[in-house]
mmCIF file of C-alpha atoms in Angstrom:
data_model
loop_
_atom_site.group_PDB
_atom_site.id
_atom_site.type_symbol
_atom_site.label_atom_id
_atom_site.label_comp_id
_atom_site.label_asym_id
_atom_site.label_seq_id
_atom_site.Cartn_x
_atom_site.Cartn_y
_atom_site.Cartn_z
ATOM 1 C CA MET A 26 -11.428 -26.645 -21.533
ATOM 2 C CA ILE A 27 -10.320 -23.257 -20.264
ATOM 3 C CA GLN A 28 -6.364 -22.781 -20.184
ATOM 4 C CA GLY A 29 -3.294 -23.081 -18.027
ATOM 5 C CA LYS A 30 -3.697 -19.483 -18.539
ATOM 6 C CA TYR A 31 -7.121 -18.425 -18.290
ATOM 7 C CA ARG A 32 -7.516 -19.744 -14.781
ATOM 8 C CA CYS A 33 -3.862 -18.079 -13.627
ATOM 9 C CA GLY A 34 -5.443 -14.646 -14.663
ATOM 10 C CA ILE A 35 -9.027 -15.989 -12.536
ATOM 11 C CA LEU A 36 -7.374 -16.521 -9.570
ATOM 12 C CA ILE A 37 -4.868 -13.748 -9.610
ATOM 13 C CA ALA A 38 -8.608 -11.889 -10.045
ATOM 14 C CA VAL A 39 -9.702 -13.824 -7.182
ATOM 15 C CA LEU A 40 -6.989 -13.549 -5.153
ATOM 16 C CA LEU A 41 -7.200 -9.462 -5.864
ATOM 17 C CA ILE A 42 -10.384 -9.583 -4.985
ATOM 18 C CA LEU A 43 -9.880 -11.365 -1.552
ATOM 19 C CA SER A 44 -7.041 -9.544 -0.308
ATOM 20 C CA ALA A 45 -8.633 -5.651 -1.141
ATOM 21 C CA LEU A 46 -12.092 -7.422 0.523
ATOM 22 C CA ILE A 47 -9.691 -8.159 3.589
ATOM 23 C CA TYR A 48 -8.244 -4.287 3.384
ATOM 24 C CA CYS A 49 -12.608 -3.058 3.125
ATOM 25 C CA VAL A 50 -14.681 -4.995 4.708
ATOM 26 C CA SER A 51 -12.794 -3.761 7.463
ATOM 27 C CA LEU A 52 -14.753 -1.611 10.647
ATOM 28 C CA PRO A 53 -14.923 1.797 9.053
ATOM 29 C CA SER A 54 -12.351 3.941 10.845
ATOM 30 C CA LYS A 55 -11.794 8.596 10.937
ATOM 31 C CA THR A 56 -9.519 10.568 11.948
ATOM 32 C CA MET A 57 -10.243 12.363 14.952
ATOM 33 C CA GLU A 58 -7.867 15.296 14.732
ATOM 34 C CA ALA A 59 -6.737 16.324 18.451
ATOM 35 C CA LYS A 60 -5.325 20.248 18.260
ATOM 36 C CA ASN A 61 -3.160 22.176 21.301
ATOM 37 C CA GLY A 62 -3.506 18.251 23.461
ATOM 38 C CA VAL A 63 -7.428 18.687 22.563
ATOM 39 C CA VAL A 64 -9.746 16.747 21.162
ATOM 40 C CA ASP A 65 -13.789 17.316 20.774
ATOM 41 C CA LEU A 66 -16.153 14.046 20.138
ATOM 42 C CA SER A 67 -18.944 15.796 20.961
ATOM 43 C CA ASN A 68 -20.481 15.761 18.009
ATOM 44 C CA ILE A 69 -20.191 11.731 17.617
ATOM 45 C CA ASP A 70 -22.366 9.295 17.288
ATOM 46 C CA PHE A 71 -21.398 6.539 19.372
ATOM 47 C CA SER A 72 -24.545 4.179 18.168
ATOM 48 C CA LYS A 73 -23.044 4.388 14.547
ATOM 49 C CA ARG A 74 -20.659 1.734 13.132
ATOM 50 C CA GLU A 75 -17.525 3.603 13.024
ATOM 51 C CA THR A 76 -14.764 3.925 15.089
ATOM 52 C CA TYR A 77 -12.305 6.709 16.017
ATOM 53 C CA ARG A 78 -8.623 7.007 15.536
ATOM 54 C CA LEU A 79 -7.326 10.182 18.118
ATOM 55 C CA ASP A 80 -4.729 10.466 16.070
ATOM 56 C CA GLY A 81 -2.620 14.606 16.017
ATOM 57 C CA GLU A 82 -1.404 17.090 19.184
ATOM 58 C CA TRP A 83 -0.383 15.034 22.807
ATOM 59 C CA GLU A 84 0.763 16.722 25.478
ATOM 60 C CA PHE A 85 4.108 15.428 25.981
ATOM 61 C CA TYR A 86 5.726 14.666 29.214
ATOM 62 C CA TRP A 87 9.300 14.654 29.080
ATOM 63 C CA GLU A 88 10.825 11.841 31.894
ATOM 64 C CA LYS A 89 7.961 12.512 34.228
ATOM 65 C CA GLN A 90 6.283 9.593 35.349
ATOM 66 C CA VAL A 91 3.443 12.420 36.279
ATOM 67 C CA SER A 92 -0.256 11.415 37.710
ATOM 68 C CA TYR A 93 -4.158 13.561 37.094
ATOM 69 C CA GLU A 94 -3.548 15.296 40.278
ATOM 70 C CA ASP A 95 0.159 16.722 38.681
ATOM 71 C CA LEU A 96 -0.900 16.890 35.496
ATOM 72 C CA GLN A 97 -3.361 20.206 36.491
ATOM 73 C CA ASN A 98 -0.476 22.181 36.996
ATOM 74 C CA LEU A 99 2.149 21.588 34.445
ATOM 75 C CA GLU A 100 2.636 22.937 31.083
ATOM 76 C CA PRO A 101 3.720 20.092 29.131
ATOM 77 C CA ASP A 102 7.162 20.150 27.326
ATOM 78 C CA MET A 103 5.366 19.805 24.036
ATOM 79 C CA TYR A 104 2.930 19.159 21.765
ATOM 80 C CA ALA A 105 3.782 15.255 20.270
ATOM 81 C CA GLU A 106 2.313 14.243 16.932
ATOM 82 C CA ILE A 107 -0.095 10.808 17.529
ATOM 83 C CA PRO A 108 1.189 8.083 15.789
ATOM 84 C CA GLY A 109 5.006 8.353 16.703
ATOM 85 C CA THR A 110 8.006 7.661 18.391
ATOM 86 C CA TRP A 111 9.948 10.537 20.419
ATOM 87 C CA LYS A 112 13.337 10.089 19.255
ATOM 88 C CA GLY A 113 14.221 13.211 17.659
ATOM 89 C CA TYR A 114 12.139 15.152 19.517
ATOM 90 C CA GLU A 115 13.775 18.621 20.264
ATOM 91 C CA LEU A 116 13.650 20.024 23.726
ATOM 92 C CA ASN A 117 15.805 22.405 24.950
ATOM 93 C CA GLY A 118 17.716 22.389 22.247
ATOM 94 C CA GLU A 119 18.984 18.851 22.553
ATOM 95 C CA SER A 120 17.820 15.636 20.710
ATOM 96 C CA LEU A 121 15.603 13.153 23.155
ATOM 97 C CA GLN A 122 17.048 9.952 22.262
ATOM 98 C CA GLY A 123 15.027 6.533 22.075
ATOM 99 C CA GLN A 124 15.532 5.192 25.362
ATOM 100 C CA GLY A 125 13.694 6.905 28.853
ATOM 101 C CA TYR A 126 10.363 7.130 29.613
ATOM 102 C CA ALA A 127 7.618 10.455 29.699
ATOM 103 C CA THR A 128 3.569 10.794 30.417
ATOM 104 C CA TYR A 129 0.995 11.619 27.323
ATOM 105 C CA ARG A 130 -2.392 12.833 27.703
ATOM 106 C CA LEU A 131 -4.976 14.190 25.474
ATOM 107 C CA HIS A 132 -7.995 16.208 27.461
ATOM 108 C CA VAL A 133 -10.928 14.770 25.420
ATOM 109 C CA VAL A 134 -14.255 16.588 25.321
ATOM 110 C CA THR A 135 -17.346 14.645 24.758
ATOM 111 C CA ASP A 136 -21.260 14.930 24.907
ATOM 112 C CA LEU A 137 -22.151 11.811 27.026
ATOM 113 C CA PRO A 138 -23.456 11.168 30.439
ATOM 114 C CA LYS A 139 -21.409 9.954 33.537
ATOM 115 C CA ASN A 140 -20.896 6.071 33.327
ATOM 116 C CA THR A 141 -21.992 5.631 29.933
ATOM 117 C CA GLN A 142 -19.661 2.688 28.589
ATOM 118 C CA ILE A 143 -16.607 3.651 26.039
ATOM 119 C CA SER A 144 -14.040 1.204 24.476
ATOM 120 C CA LEU A 145 -10.191 2.137 23.557
ATOM 121 C CA ARG A 146 -8.227 -0.848 21.815
ATOM 122 C CA LEU A 147 -4.528 -0.130 22.071
ATOM 123 C CA ASN A 148 -2.010 -1.324 20.473
ATOM 124 C CA SER A 149 2.065 -1.863 20.885
ATOM 125 C CA PHE A 150 3.779 0.509 23.014
ATOM 126 C CA SER A 151 7.600 0.527 23.392
ATOM 127 C CA SER A 152 8.172 -0.825 25.440
ATOM 128 C CA ALA A 153 5.752 -0.669 28.616
ATOM 129 C CA TYR A 154 3.330 1.553 29.439
ATOM 130 C CA SER A 155 0.168 1.971 31.781
ATOM 131 C CA LEU A 156 -2.809 4.053 31.030
ATOM 132 C CA TYR A 157 -5.030 6.350 33.099
ATOM 133 C CA ILE A 158 -9.145 7.203 32.697
ATOM 134 C CA ASP A 159 -8.377 10.471 34.818
ATOM 135 C CA ASP A 160 -7.223 9.001 38.359
ATOM 136 C CA VAL A 161 -8.153 5.478 37.561
ATOM 137 C CA LEU A 162 -5.455 2.723 36.083
ATOM 138 C CA VAL A 163 -7.963 0.568 33.362
ATOM 139 C CA ALA A 164 -4.791 -0.441 31.221
ATOM 140 C CA SER A 165 -1.513 -1.879 31.388
ATOM 141 C CA ALA A 166 1.303 -3.171 29.920
ATOM 142 C CA GLY A 167 4.877 -4.740 32.175
ATOM 143 C CA ARG A 168 6.058 -1.968 34.186
ATOM 144 C CA VAL A 169 6.999 1.203 33.369
ATOM 145 C CA ALA A 170 9.365 2.756 35.047
ATOM 146 C CA ALA A 171 12.539 5.396 35.295
ATOM 147 C CA ASP A 172 15.579 2.657 35.567
ATOM 148 C CA ALA A 173 16.008 0.657 33.197
ATOM 149 C CA SER A 174 16.623 -1.629 35.273
ATOM 150 C CA GLU A 175 13.467 -1.616 37.088
ATOM 151 C CA GLU A 176 11.408 -1.281 33.266
ATOM 152 C CA ILE A 177 9.490 -4.668 32.341
ATOM 153 C CA GLY A 178 8.394 -4.089 28.620
ATOM 154 C CA LYS A 179 5.690 -5.974 26.898
ATOM 155 C CA TYR A 180 3.890 -5.576 23.464
ATOM 156 C CA LYS A 181 0.644 -5.699 24.634
ATOM 157 C CA PRO A 182 -2.344 -4.605 21.891
ATOM 158 C CA GLN A 183 -5.677 -5.085 23.976
ATOM 159 C CA VAL A 184 -8.991 -3.690 24.223
ATOM 160 C CA VAL A 185 -9.853 -1.997 27.668
ATOM 161 C CA SER A 186 -13.488 -0.954 28.522
ATOM 162 C CA PHE A 187 -14.537 1.843 31.104
ATOM 163 C CA SER A 188 -16.910 4.285 32.017
ATOM 164 C CA VAL A 189 -16.380 8.367 31.720
ATOM 165 C CA PRO A 190 -16.522 10.255 34.920
ATOM 166 C CA ALA A 191 -17.930 12.792 33.189
ATOM 167 C CA SER A 192 -18.650 14.789 29.912
ATOM 168 C CA GLU A 193 -15.345 16.163 30.057
ATOM 169 C CA PHE A 194 -12.193 13.535 30.539
ATOM 170 C CA ASP A 195 -8.403 13.011 30.540
ATOM 171 C CA ILE A 196 -6.476 10.138 28.115
ATOM 172 C CA ILE A 197 -2.802 10.307 30.534
ATOM 173 C CA ILE A 198 -0.825 7.243 29.104
ATOM 174 C CA GLN A 199 2.521 6.812 31.130
ATOM 175 C CA VAL A 200 5.771 5.154 28.480
ATOM 176 C CA SER A 201 9.352 4.031 29.054
ATOM 177 C CA ASN A 202 11.424 2.301 26.968
ATOM 178 C CA TYR A 203 15.258 0.906 27.384
ATOM 179 C CA GLU A 204 14.562 -2.247 25.578
ATOM 180 C CA PHE A 205 14.247 -0.613 21.552
ATOM 181 C CA ALA A 206 16.058 1.960 19.750
ATOM 182 C CA LYS A 207 12.808 4.271 20.016
ATOM 183 C CA GLY A 208 10.249 4.734 22.444
ATOM 184 C CA GLY A 209 6.699 6.054 22.720
ATOM 185 C CA PHE A 210 3.508 5.745 20.882
ATOM 186 C CA TRP A 211 4.217 4.397 17.851
ATOM 187 C CA ASN A 212 0.229 2.922 16.343
ATOM 188 C CA SER A 213 -3.226 5.098 16.576
ATOM 189 C CA LEU A 214 -5.238 4.603 20.010
ATOM 190 C CA TYR A 215 -8.821 4.278 18.511
ATOM 191 C CA ILE A 216 -12.132 4.966 20.490
ATOM 192 C CA GLY A 217 -15.584 3.057 20.059
ATOM 193 C CA SER A 218 -18.369 1.662 21.794
ATOM 194 C CA PRO A 219 -17.655 -0.948 23.330
ATOM 195 C CA GLU A 220 -19.241 -3.726 19.984
ATOM 196 C CA HIS A 221 -18.092 -1.952 17.707
ATOM 197 C CA ILE A 222 -14.488 -1.465 19.498
ATOM 198 C CA SER A 223 -14.927 -5.628 19.836
ATOM 199 C CA ASP A 224 -15.906 -6.386 16.024
ATOM 200 C CA LEU A 225 -12.675 -3.912 15.012
ATOM 201 C CA ASN A 226 -9.703 -6.575 17.302
ATOM 202 C CA ASN A 227 -12.153 -9.103 16.218
ATOM 203 C CA TYR A 228 -11.174 -8.632 12.837
ATOM 204 C CA VAL A 229 -7.528 -7.297 13.320
ATOM 205 C CA ILE A 230 -7.480 -10.992 14.959
ATOM 206 C CA GLY A 231 -8.838 -12.902 12.896
ATOM 207 C CA VAL A 232 -7.187 -11.799 9.514
ATOM 208 C CA GLU A 233 -4.089 -12.570 10.930
ATOM 209 C CA ALA A 234 -5.162 -15.824 12.338
ATOM 210 C CA PHE A 235 -6.871 -16.489 8.763
ATOM 211 C CA LEU A 236 -3.227 -15.578 7.450
ATOM 212 C CA ILE A 237 -1.455 -17.244 9.797
ATOM 213 C CA GLY A 238 -3.348 -20.670 9.032
ATOM 214 C CA VAL A 239 -2.443 -20.430 5.407
ATOM 215 C CA LEU A 240 0.550 -20.053 5.672
ATOM 216 C CA VAL A 241 0.557 -23.042 8.100
ATOM 217 C CA ILE A 242 -1.394 -24.840 5.614
ATOM 218 C CA ALA A 243 1.203 -24.130 2.861
ATOM 219 C CA ALA A 244 4.072 -24.863 4.934
ATOM 220 C CA MET A 245 2.366 -28.146 5.317
ATOM 221 C CA PHE A 246 2.422 -28.917 1.842
ATOM 222 C CA PHE A 247 5.751 -27.434 0.191
ATOM 223 C CA LEU A 248 7.427 -30.265 2.840
ATOM 224 C CA ALA A 249 4.955 -32.836 2.067
ATOM 225 C CA VAL A 250 5.932 -32.704 -1.619
ATOM 226 C CA TYR A 251 9.338 -32.161 -1.113
ATOM 227 C CA LEU A 252 9.702 -35.103 1.351
ATOM 228 C CA MET A 253 8.052 -37.257 -1.417
ATOM 229 C CA LYS A 254 10.365 -35.561 -4.526
ATOM 230 C CA THR A 255 13.519 -34.570 -2.479
ATOM 231 C CA GLU A 256 15.150 -33.592 -5.426
ATOM 232 C CA PHE A 257 12.824 -30.470 -5.570
ATOM 233 C CA LYS A 258 14.955 -28.225 -2.905
ATOM 234 C CA SER A 259 12.537 -24.980 -4.070
ATOM 235 C CA TYR A 260 9.753 -27.383 -1.514
ATOM 236 C CA LEU A 261 11.035 -27.295 0.948
ATOM 237 C CA TYR A 262 12.374 -23.107 0.857
ATOM 238 C CA SER A 263 9.191 -22.862 0.199
ATOM 239 C CA SER A 264 7.942 -24.024 3.686
ATOM 240 C CA CYS A 265 10.616 -22.172 5.122
ATOM 241 C CA LEU A 266 9.323 -19.080 3.770
ATOM 242 C CA CYS A 267 5.838 -19.830 5.386
ATOM 243 C CA LEU A 268 6.686 -20.542 8.678
ATOM 244 C CA LEU A 269 8.838 -17.644 8.582
ATOM 245 C CA THR A 270 5.900 -15.601 7.420
ATOM 246 C CA ALA A 271 3.591 -16.778 10.063
ATOM 247 C CA ILE A 272 6.313 -15.810 12.716
ATOM 248 C CA MET A 273 6.609 -12.562 10.643
ATOM 249 C CA VAL A 274 2.620 -12.065 10.899
ATOM 250 C CA ASP A 275 2.438 -12.570 14.595
ATOM 251 C CA THR A 276 5.191 -11.376 15.853
ATOM 252 C CA VAL A 277 4.557 -7.745 13.699
ATOM 253 C CA GLY A 278 0.621 -7.780 14.737
ATOM 254 C CA THR A 279 -0.798 -8.998 18.193
ATOM 255 C CA ASN A 280 1.525 -11.638 19.351
ATOM 256 C CA THR A 281 -1.908 -13.526 20.002
ATOM 257 C CA ILE A 282 0.708 -16.831 19.633
ATOM 258 C CA VAL A 283 4.067 -15.469 21.424
ATOM 259 C CA GLY A 284 1.787 -13.828 23.901
ATOM 260 C CA ALA A 285 0.022 -16.515 24.974
ATOM 261 C CA ILE A 286 3.465 -17.881 26.248
ATOM 262 C CA PRO A 287 4.306 -16.196 29.851
ATOM 263 C CA TRP A 288 7.956 -16.813 29.978
ATOM 264 C CA LEU A 289 9.021 -15.458 26.544
ATOM 265 C CA SER A 290 10.308 -12.366 27.637
ATOM 266 C CA LEU A 291 9.703 -8.516 25.516
ATOM 267 C CA ASN A 292 13.924 -9.305 24.169
ATOM 268 C CA THR A 293 12.557 -12.770 23.315
ATOM 269 C CA VAL A 294 9.342 -11.785 20.624
ATOM 270 C CA ILE A 295 12.164 -8.511 19.392
ATOM 271 C CA PHE A 296 14.349 -11.054 18.472
ATOM 272 C CA LEU A 297 11.508 -13.406 16.496
ATOM 273 C CA TRP A 298 10.838 -10.920 14.895
ATOM 274 C CA TYR A 299 13.873 -10.097 13.909
ATOM 275 C CA PHE A 300 15.001 -13.197 12.849
ATOM 276 C CA SER A 301 11.954 -13.899 11.187
ATOM 277 C CA THR A 302 11.792 -10.667 8.703
ATOM 278 C CA ASN A 303 16.145 -11.392 8.279
ATOM 279 C CA TRP A 304 15.612 -14.707 7.025
ATOM 280 C CA VAL A 305 12.309 -14.262 5.254
ATOM 281 C CA PRO A 306 13.897 -12.622 2.163
ATOM 282 C CA PHE A 307 16.992 -15.199 2.173
ATOM 283 C CA PHE A 308 14.196 -18.120 1.837
ATOM 284 C CA LEU A 309 12.469 -16.333 -1.188
ATOM 285 C CA ILE A 310 15.560 -15.724 -3.256
ATOM 286 C CA LEU A 311 16.738 -19.452 -2.386
ATOM 287 C CA ALA A 312 13.293 -20.782 -3.667
ATOM 288 C CA THR A 313 13.357 -19.018 -6.892
ATOM 289 C CA HIS A 314 17.198 -19.188 -7.356
ATOM 290 C CA GLU A 315 16.114 -23.262 -7.195
ATOM 291 C CA LEU A 316 12.639 -22.156 -9.910
ATOM 292 C CA PHE A 317 15.151 -20.101 -12.246
ATOM 293 C CA LYS A 318 18.841 -21.001 -11.957
ATOM 294 C CA SER A 319 21.358 -18.957 -13.866
ATOM 295 C CA LYS A 320 25.176 -17.792 -12.065
ATOM 296 C CA PHE A 321 23.245 -14.704 -11.721
ATOM 297 C CA SER A 322 21.181 -16.069 -8.847
ATOM 298 C CA ALA A 323 24.104 -18.422 -7.244
ATOM 299 C CA ILE A 324 25.866 -15.616 -6.901
ATOM 300 C CA VAL A 325 23.350 -14.003 -5.032
ATOM 301 C CA VAL A 326 22.035 -16.939 -2.880
ATOM 302 C CA LYS A 327 25.892 -16.780 -1.994
ATOM 303 C CA VAL A 328 26.001 -13.220 -0.945
ATOM 304 C CA TYR A 329 22.708 -12.681 -0.048
ATOM 305 C CA PHE A 330 23.600 -15.572 2.718
ATOM 306 C CA LEU A 331 26.513 -14.480 4.363
ATOM 307 C CA CYS A 332 24.542 -10.498 4.544
ATOM 308 C CA SER A 333 22.045 -12.108 6.465
ATOM 309 C CA LEU A 334 24.242 -14.803 8.227
ATOM 310 C CA ALA A 335 26.407 -11.594 9.517
ATOM 311 C CA PHE A 336 23.066 -10.315 10.597
ATOM 312 C CA GLN A 337 21.758 -12.640 12.951
ATOM 313 C CA VAL A 338 24.963 -12.798 14.848
ATOM 314 C CA PHE A 339 24.378 -9.302 15.555
ATOM 315 C CA PHE A 340 21.064 -10.044 16.589
ATOM 316 C CA LEU A 341 23.179 -12.799 18.855
ATOM 317 C CA ILE A 342 25.806 -11.113 20.456
ATOM 318 C CA ALA A 343 24.305 -7.630 21.199
ATOM 319 C CA PRO A 344 21.540 -6.183 22.931
ATOM 320 C CA THR A 345 17.719 -5.865 21.438
ATOM 321 C CA SER A 346 18.406 -1.593 22.783
ATOM 322 C CA VAL A 347 21.634 -1.895 20.626
ATOM 323 C CA TYR A 348 20.817 -3.531 16.963
ATOM 324 C CA THR A 349 16.663 -2.583 16.496
ATOM 325 C CA GLN A 350 18.751 1.315 16.417
ATOM 326 C CA PHE A 351 20.365 -0.564 12.850
ATOM 327 C CA ALA A 352 16.689 -1.419 11.498
ATOM 328 C CA ALA A 353 16.702 0.803 9.037
ATOM 329 C CA VAL A 354 20.385 -1.083 7.577
ATOM 330 C CA GLY A 355 17.834 -3.742 8.007
ATOM 331 C CA ASN A 356 15.158 -2.613 6.021
ATOM 332 C CA LEU A 357 17.466 -1.964 3.359
ATOM 333 C CA HIS A 358 18.745 -5.536 3.674
ATOM 334 C CA ASP A 359 14.974 -7.152 2.780
ATOM 335 C CA PHE A 360 14.477 -4.752 0.683
ATOM 336 C CA LEU A 361 17.269 -5.740 -1.534
ATOM 337 C CA GLY A 362 16.415 -9.193 -0.946
ATOM 338 C CA TYR A 363 12.959 -8.580 -2.735
ATOM 339 C CA VAL A 364 14.458 -7.257 -5.351
ATOM 340 C CA CYS A 365 17.055 -10.052 -6.075
ATOM 341 C CA SER A 366 14.322 -11.929 -6.254
ATOM 342 C CA ALA A 367 12.311 -9.741 -8.673
ATOM 343 C CA LEU A 368 16.106 -9.957 -11.176
ATOM 344 C CA ILE A 369 16.095 -13.948 -10.797
ATOM 345 C CA ILE A 370 12.964 -14.458 -12.043
ATOM 346 C CA ILE A 371 13.694 -11.585 -15.497
ATOM 347 C CA VAL A 372 16.727 -12.929 -15.288
ATOM 348 C CA GLY A 373 15.257 -16.711 -15.722
ATOM 349 C CA ILE A 374 12.449 -14.691 -18.477
ATOM 350 C CA LYS A 375 15.440 -14.218 -20.249
ATOM 351 C CA LYS A 376 16.603 -17.803 -20.403
ATOM 352 C CA GLY A 377 12.768 -19.004 -21.714
ATOM 353 C CA TYR A 378 11.635 -20.515 -18.108
ATOM 354 C CA ARG A 379 8.718 -21.144 -17.807
ATOM 355 C CA ASP A 380 5.876 -19.564 -15.969
ATOM 356 C CA GLY A 381 8.301 -16.391 -15.813
ATOM 357 C CA PHE A 382 5.451 -13.438 -15.844
ATOM 358 C CA LEU A 383 3.575 -14.867 -13.310
ATOM 359 C CA ASN A 384 6.149 -15.633 -10.766
ATOM 360 C CA LEU A 385 7.490 -11.930 -11.767
ATOM 361 C CA PHE A 386 3.930 -10.746 -11.185
ATOM 362 C CA THR A 387 3.971 -12.071 -7.840
ATOM 363 C CA MET A 388 7.377 -10.360 -6.352
ATOM 364 C CA LEU A 389 6.027 -6.889 -7.593
ATOM 365 C CA VAL A 390 3.172 -7.476 -4.999
ATOM 366 C CA VAL A 391 5.343 -8.087 -2.278
ATOM 367 C CA LEU A 392 7.651 -5.564 -3.130
ATOM 368 C CA VAL A 393 4.396 -3.288 -3.730
ATOM 369 C CA CYS A 394 3.890 -4.205 0.169
ATOM 370 C CA TYR A 395 6.841 -3.840 1.586
ATOM 371 C CA ILE A 396 6.705 -0.486 0.438
ATOM 372 C CA HIS A 397 3.827 0.206 1.864
ATOM 373 C CA ASP A 398 4.928 -1.665 4.988
ATOM 374 C CA SER A 399 7.948 1.149 5.140
ATOM 375 C CA LEU A 400 6.149 4.190 4.789
ATOM 376 C CA ASP A 401 3.471 3.131 7.953
ATOM 377 C CA LEU A 402 6.440 1.862 9.592
ATOM 378 C CA ASN A 403 8.524 5.252 9.493
ATOM 379 C CA ASN A 404 4.874 7.383 9.739
ATOM 380 C CA SER A 405 5.237 8.604 6.381
ATOM 381 C CA VAL A 406 1.771 7.288 5.866
ATOM 382 C CA ASN A 407 -0.396 6.602 8.122
ATOM 383 C CA ASP A 408 -2.899 3.805 7.372
ATOM 384 C CA PRO A 409 -5.437 2.789 9.854
ATOM 385 C CA VAL A 410 -4.935 -0.853 8.038
ATOM 386 C CA GLY A 411 -1.193 -1.214 9.010
ATOM 387 C CA ASP A 412 0.992 -3.832 7.951
ATOM 388 C CA ILE A 413 -0.207 -5.918 4.677
ATOM 389 C CA LEU A 414 3.646 -7.692 3.696
ATOM 390 C CA TYR A 415 2.063 -10.618 5.168
ATOM 391 C CA ILE A 416 -0.320 -10.362 2.476
ATOM 392 C CA GLY A 417 1.494 -9.747 0.052
ATOM 393 C CA LEU A 418 3.140 -12.967 1.189
ATOM 394 C CA VAL A 419 1.052 -14.766 1.059
ATOM 395 C CA VAL A 420 -0.787 -13.629 -2.074
ATOM 396 C CA PHE A 421 2.554 -14.945 -3.588
ATOM 397 C CA ILE A 422 3.474 -18.356 -2.098
ATOM 398 C CA ILE A 423 -0.886 -19.126 -2.648
ATOM 399 C CA LEU A 424 -0.041 -18.195 -6.320
ATOM 400 C CA GLN A 425 2.992 -21.176 -6.274
ATOM 401 C CA MET A 426 1.436 -23.942 -4.714
ATOM 402 C CA LEU A 427 -0.714 -23.109 -8.013
ATOM 403 C CA ILE A 428 2.916 -22.223 -10.118
ATOM 404 C CA GLN A 429 4.192 -25.809 -8.366
ATOM 405 C CA THR A 430 1.119 -27.523 -8.534
ATOM 406 C CA ASN A 431 1.508 -27.381 -12.635
ATOM 407 C CA ARG A 432 4.981 -27.782 -12.255
ATOM 408 C CA ILE A 433 4.664 -31.076 -10.933
ATOM 409 C CA LYS A 434 1.985 -32.201 -13.358
ATOM 410 C CA GLN A 435 4.526 -31.422 -16.149
ATOM 411 C CA PHE A 436 7.032 -33.457 -14.350
ATOM 412 C CA PHE A 437 5.228 -36.485 -13.684
ATOM 413 C CA ASP A 438 4.095 -36.178 -17.312
ATOM 414 C CA ASP A 439 7.463 -35.600 -18.988
ATOM 415 C CA HIS A 440 8.987 -38.930 -17.359
ATOM 416 C CA ALA A 441 5.384 -40.660 -18.509
ATOM 417 C CA ALA A 442 5.957 -39.925 -22.218
ATOM 418 C CA MET A 443 9.348 -40.642 -21.654
#
């Protein structure tokens, strides 16, 4: 019979292989680097199973909501590096603020015949956008406006198809932002054949649906165990952790669930995003505290709760355009939560608690994923896979299900022997 440690080792290997497959089996994509507002796709074979990221230097027109005709006689204010936000751009000796509006343009060179069908996959812009192919509107989210009172913000990742008007054409994107700290072109724009862009979109949605499903099932499992044995408080905290992570996956990702609720405003979606990311580390700390209790863990729980509560009050009383300006502070708060959870486990290992090293491994997975996502969010790295923290949290939760199931077995074995 395989020993418990070998079973854990096998499960870890399976989970790591599963995570690697999620990372690697996505539709291959290449970056087509734009230079001075032009990208050359003339040598691209769109029949290949690939999609292409239109990153690089796009023309940028600040505080101009310009049309295709207007752009024929205008010089860009600058060439903006995409993906990125306009906050901090230097124009005429001044640094741009997060709120405002602008137009981006990219001239695309292809060798495609007129009326060839091509697709784009757009992620969220901050906070509203309209996308044109030359002078034809093909996609929008919310309502772009030059005035904050007229804007309607909306996060709406989507796929759009269009007929190529000629072998060369312009992609023009008007963006306005009055509801978030940073406005602009956050994520890569993907181009490819309708079939391959659809495959990419289905893959992204499918992975998120799988992760959310795993999280909801795990939440039900932990809650069921807690209701049967209420002294196992770690199961209640783990259930809350799973549900909050599911909300985080959806609000940070494709908004599949929240986007299906028509009466939810963008302010509410942003609040749910910040609410979930604020409390996930706290419930992680609570769960690890219950498993590895010490004086240190008790202090961490109290201090971190007060910090999380302060953040939550701030989110409730301040507008989104204000509290999102403190994202760096919130990121530090979240990171310290994951670090504190790891430290609680290390203290527990020194005190002789069981399963300490396996729990520590799961926390290191979460920390690595969090660091990756923080770098990606700040455009320090540009990983086409995007956020992977929730994959790390799913690995953590599945391993916790194994560990805590073993604890239940040990609990009943010990009572049976009495």
